[in-house]
Each structure stands twice: as structure tokens, then as C-alpha cells.
mmCIF file with all atom_site columns, C-alpha atoms in Angstrom:
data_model
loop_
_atom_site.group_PDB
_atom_site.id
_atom_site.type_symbol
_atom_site.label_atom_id
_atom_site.label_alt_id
_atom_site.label_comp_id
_atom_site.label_asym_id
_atom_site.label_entity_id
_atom_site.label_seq_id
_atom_site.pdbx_PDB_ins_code
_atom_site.Cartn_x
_atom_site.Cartn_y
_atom_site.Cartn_z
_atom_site.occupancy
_atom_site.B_iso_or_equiv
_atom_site.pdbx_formal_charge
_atom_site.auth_seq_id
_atom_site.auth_comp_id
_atom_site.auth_asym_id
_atom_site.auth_atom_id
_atom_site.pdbx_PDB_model_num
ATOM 1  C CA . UNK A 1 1  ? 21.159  5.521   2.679  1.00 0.00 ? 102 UNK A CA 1
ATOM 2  C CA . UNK A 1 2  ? 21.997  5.741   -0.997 1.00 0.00 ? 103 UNK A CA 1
ATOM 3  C CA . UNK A 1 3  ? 19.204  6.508   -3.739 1.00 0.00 ? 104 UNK A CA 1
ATOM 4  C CA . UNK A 1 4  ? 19.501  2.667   -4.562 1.00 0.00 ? 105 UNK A CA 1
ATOM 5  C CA . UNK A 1 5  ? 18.646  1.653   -1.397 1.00 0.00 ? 106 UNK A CA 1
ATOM 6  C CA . UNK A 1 6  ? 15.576  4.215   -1.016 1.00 0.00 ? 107 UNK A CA 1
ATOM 7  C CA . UNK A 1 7  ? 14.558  3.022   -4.816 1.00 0.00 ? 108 UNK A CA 1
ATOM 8  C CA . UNK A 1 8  ? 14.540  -1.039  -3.027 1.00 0.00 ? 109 UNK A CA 1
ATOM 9  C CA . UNK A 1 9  ? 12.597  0.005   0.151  1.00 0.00 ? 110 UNK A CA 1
ATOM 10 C CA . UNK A 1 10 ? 9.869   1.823   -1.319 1.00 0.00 ? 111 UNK A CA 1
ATOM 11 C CA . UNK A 1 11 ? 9.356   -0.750  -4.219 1.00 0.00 ? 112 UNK A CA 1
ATOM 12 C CA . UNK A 1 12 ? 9.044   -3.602  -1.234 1.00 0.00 ? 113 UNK A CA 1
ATOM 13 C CA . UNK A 1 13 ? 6.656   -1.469  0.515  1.00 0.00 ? 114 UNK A CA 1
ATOM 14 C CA . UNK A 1 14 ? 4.267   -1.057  -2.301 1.00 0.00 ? 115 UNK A CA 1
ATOM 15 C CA . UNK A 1 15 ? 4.875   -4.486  -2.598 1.00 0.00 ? 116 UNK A CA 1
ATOM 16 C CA . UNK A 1 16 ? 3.768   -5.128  0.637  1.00 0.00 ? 117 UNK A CA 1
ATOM 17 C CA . UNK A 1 17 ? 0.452   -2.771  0.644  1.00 0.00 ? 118 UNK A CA 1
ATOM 18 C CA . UNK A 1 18 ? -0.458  -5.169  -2.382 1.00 0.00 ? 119 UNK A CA 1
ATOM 19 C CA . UNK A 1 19 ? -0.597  -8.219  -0.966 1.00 0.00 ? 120 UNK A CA 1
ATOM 20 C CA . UNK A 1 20 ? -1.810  -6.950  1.826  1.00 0.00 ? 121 UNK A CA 1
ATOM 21 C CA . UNK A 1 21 ? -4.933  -6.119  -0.424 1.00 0.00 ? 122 UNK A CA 1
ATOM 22 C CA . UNK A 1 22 ? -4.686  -9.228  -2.310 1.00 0.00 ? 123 UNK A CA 1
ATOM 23 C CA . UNK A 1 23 ? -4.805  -11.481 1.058  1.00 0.00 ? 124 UNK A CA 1
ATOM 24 C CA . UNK A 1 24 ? -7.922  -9.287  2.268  1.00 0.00 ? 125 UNK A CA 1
ATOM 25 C CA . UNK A 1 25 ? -10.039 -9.683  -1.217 1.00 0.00 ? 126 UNK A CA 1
ATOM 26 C CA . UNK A 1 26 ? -9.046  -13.801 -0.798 1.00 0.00 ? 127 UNK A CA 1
ATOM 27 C CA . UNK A 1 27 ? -10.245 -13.560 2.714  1.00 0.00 ? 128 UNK A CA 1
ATOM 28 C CA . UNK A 1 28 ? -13.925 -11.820 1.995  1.00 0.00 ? 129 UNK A CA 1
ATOM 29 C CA . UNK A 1 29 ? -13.605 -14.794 -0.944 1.00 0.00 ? 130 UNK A CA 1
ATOM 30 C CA . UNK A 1 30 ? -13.042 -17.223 0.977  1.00 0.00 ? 131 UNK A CA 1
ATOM 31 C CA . UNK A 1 31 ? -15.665 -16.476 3.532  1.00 0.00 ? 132 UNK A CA 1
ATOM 32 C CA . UNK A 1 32 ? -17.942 -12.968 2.456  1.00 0.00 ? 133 UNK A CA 1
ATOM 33 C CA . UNK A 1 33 ? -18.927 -11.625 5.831  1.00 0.00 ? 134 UNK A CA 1
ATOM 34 C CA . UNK A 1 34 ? -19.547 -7.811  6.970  1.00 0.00 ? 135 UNK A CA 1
ATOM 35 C CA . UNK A 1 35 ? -16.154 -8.167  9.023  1.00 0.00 ? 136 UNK A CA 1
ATOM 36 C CA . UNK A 1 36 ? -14.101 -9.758  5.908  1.00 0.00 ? 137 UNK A CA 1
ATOM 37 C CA . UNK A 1 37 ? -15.611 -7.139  3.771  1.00 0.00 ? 138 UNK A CA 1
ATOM 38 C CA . UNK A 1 38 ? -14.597 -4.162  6.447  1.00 0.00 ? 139 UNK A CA 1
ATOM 39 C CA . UNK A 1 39 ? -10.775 -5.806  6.674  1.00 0.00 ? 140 UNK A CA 1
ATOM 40 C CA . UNK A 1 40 ? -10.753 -5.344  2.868  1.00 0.00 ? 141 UNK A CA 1
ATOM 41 C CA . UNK A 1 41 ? -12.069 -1.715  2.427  1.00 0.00 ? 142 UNK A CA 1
ATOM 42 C CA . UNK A 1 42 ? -9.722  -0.862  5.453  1.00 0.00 ? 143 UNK A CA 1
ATOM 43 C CA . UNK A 1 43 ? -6.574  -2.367  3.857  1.00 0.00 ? 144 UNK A CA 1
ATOM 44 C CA . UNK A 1 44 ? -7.628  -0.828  0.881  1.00 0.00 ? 145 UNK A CA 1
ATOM 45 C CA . UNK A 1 45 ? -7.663  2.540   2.043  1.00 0.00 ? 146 UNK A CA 1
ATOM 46 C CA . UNK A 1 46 ? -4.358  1.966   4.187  1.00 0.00 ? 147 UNK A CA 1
ATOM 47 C CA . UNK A 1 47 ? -2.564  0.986   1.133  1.00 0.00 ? 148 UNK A CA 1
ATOM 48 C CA . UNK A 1 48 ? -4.189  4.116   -0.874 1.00 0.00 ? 149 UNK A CA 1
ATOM 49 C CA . UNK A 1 49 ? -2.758  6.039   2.070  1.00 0.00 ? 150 UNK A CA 1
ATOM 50 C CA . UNK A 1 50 ? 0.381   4.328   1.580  1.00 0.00 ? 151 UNK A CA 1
ATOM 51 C CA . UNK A 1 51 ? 0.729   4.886   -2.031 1.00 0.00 ? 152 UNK A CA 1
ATOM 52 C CA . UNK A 1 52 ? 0.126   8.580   -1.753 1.00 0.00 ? 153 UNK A CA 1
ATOM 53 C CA . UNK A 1 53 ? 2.667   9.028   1.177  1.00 0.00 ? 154 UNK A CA 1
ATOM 54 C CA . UNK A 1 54 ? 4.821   7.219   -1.391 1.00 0.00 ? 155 UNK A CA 1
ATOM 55 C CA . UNK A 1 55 ? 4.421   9.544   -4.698 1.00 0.00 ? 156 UNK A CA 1
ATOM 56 C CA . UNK A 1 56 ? 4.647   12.408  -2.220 1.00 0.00 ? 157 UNK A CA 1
ATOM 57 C CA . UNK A 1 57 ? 8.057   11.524  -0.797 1.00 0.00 ? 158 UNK A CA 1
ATOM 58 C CA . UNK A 1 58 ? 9.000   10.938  -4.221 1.00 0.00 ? 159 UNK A CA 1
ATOM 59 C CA . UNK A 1 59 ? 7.999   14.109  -5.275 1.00 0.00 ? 160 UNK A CA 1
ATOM 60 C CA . UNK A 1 60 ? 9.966   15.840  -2.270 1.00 0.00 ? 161 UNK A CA 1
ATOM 61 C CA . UNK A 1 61 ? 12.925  14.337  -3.267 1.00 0.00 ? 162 UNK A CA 1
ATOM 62 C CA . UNK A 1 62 ? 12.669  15.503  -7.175 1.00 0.00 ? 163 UNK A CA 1
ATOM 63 C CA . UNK A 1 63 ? 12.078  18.844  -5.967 1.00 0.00 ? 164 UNK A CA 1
ATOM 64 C CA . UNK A 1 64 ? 15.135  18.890  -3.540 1.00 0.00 ? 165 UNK A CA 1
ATOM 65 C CA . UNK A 1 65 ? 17.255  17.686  -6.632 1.00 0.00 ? 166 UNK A CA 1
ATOM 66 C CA . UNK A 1 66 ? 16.048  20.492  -8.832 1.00 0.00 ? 167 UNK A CA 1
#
């Protein structure tokens, strides 16, 4: 896997985590119940989760370089 091809993945999965969140806040929109407003601070926090996983990967790999 070539640094290109890391670079395209993790940019589609933040993508991914941020629709994920944007579908969840239209859902509690679209209807605003308990369980719609659960589903959104769940996906929330997954994609938090996500995003860290991502900057710390990314930090791994600057530190390998150096």
C-alpha cells in the first residue's frame, strides 16, 4: 500500500464517520425521540473515536519517518 493510497482511505473514512453523523442529526430531526437522540450521541462518539484512532495512526507514521 503506497502513502497515496493510505492518504485516499483515511480521507474516505472520515468521510464516512461524517455522514454517518450528519444522517443521525437528520434522523433525531426528522423525528426527535429518546432512541433518535441516543443513535446520534452514539455515532457521535464512534466517529470521535474514529477521528482520534485516525490522528494517532497518523502520528505513528510521522514518527516512524523521523
Amino acid at each position: 500500500m503506497t502513502k497515496g493510497d493510505t492518504k485516499e482511505i483515511r480521507e474516505s473514512f472520515v468521510k464516512l464517520l461524517s455522514e454517518d453523523v450528519i444522517d443521525a442529526f437528520d434522523r433525531r430531526d426528522l423525528l426527535d425521540t429518546q432512541t433518535n437522540r441516543r443513535n446520534l450521541m452514539r455515532t457521535m462518539f464512534a466517529a470521535i473515536e474514529g477521528l482520534v484512532w485516525v490522528y494517532q495512526q497518523h502520528v505513528r507514521s510521522v514518527a516512524e519517518a523521523m
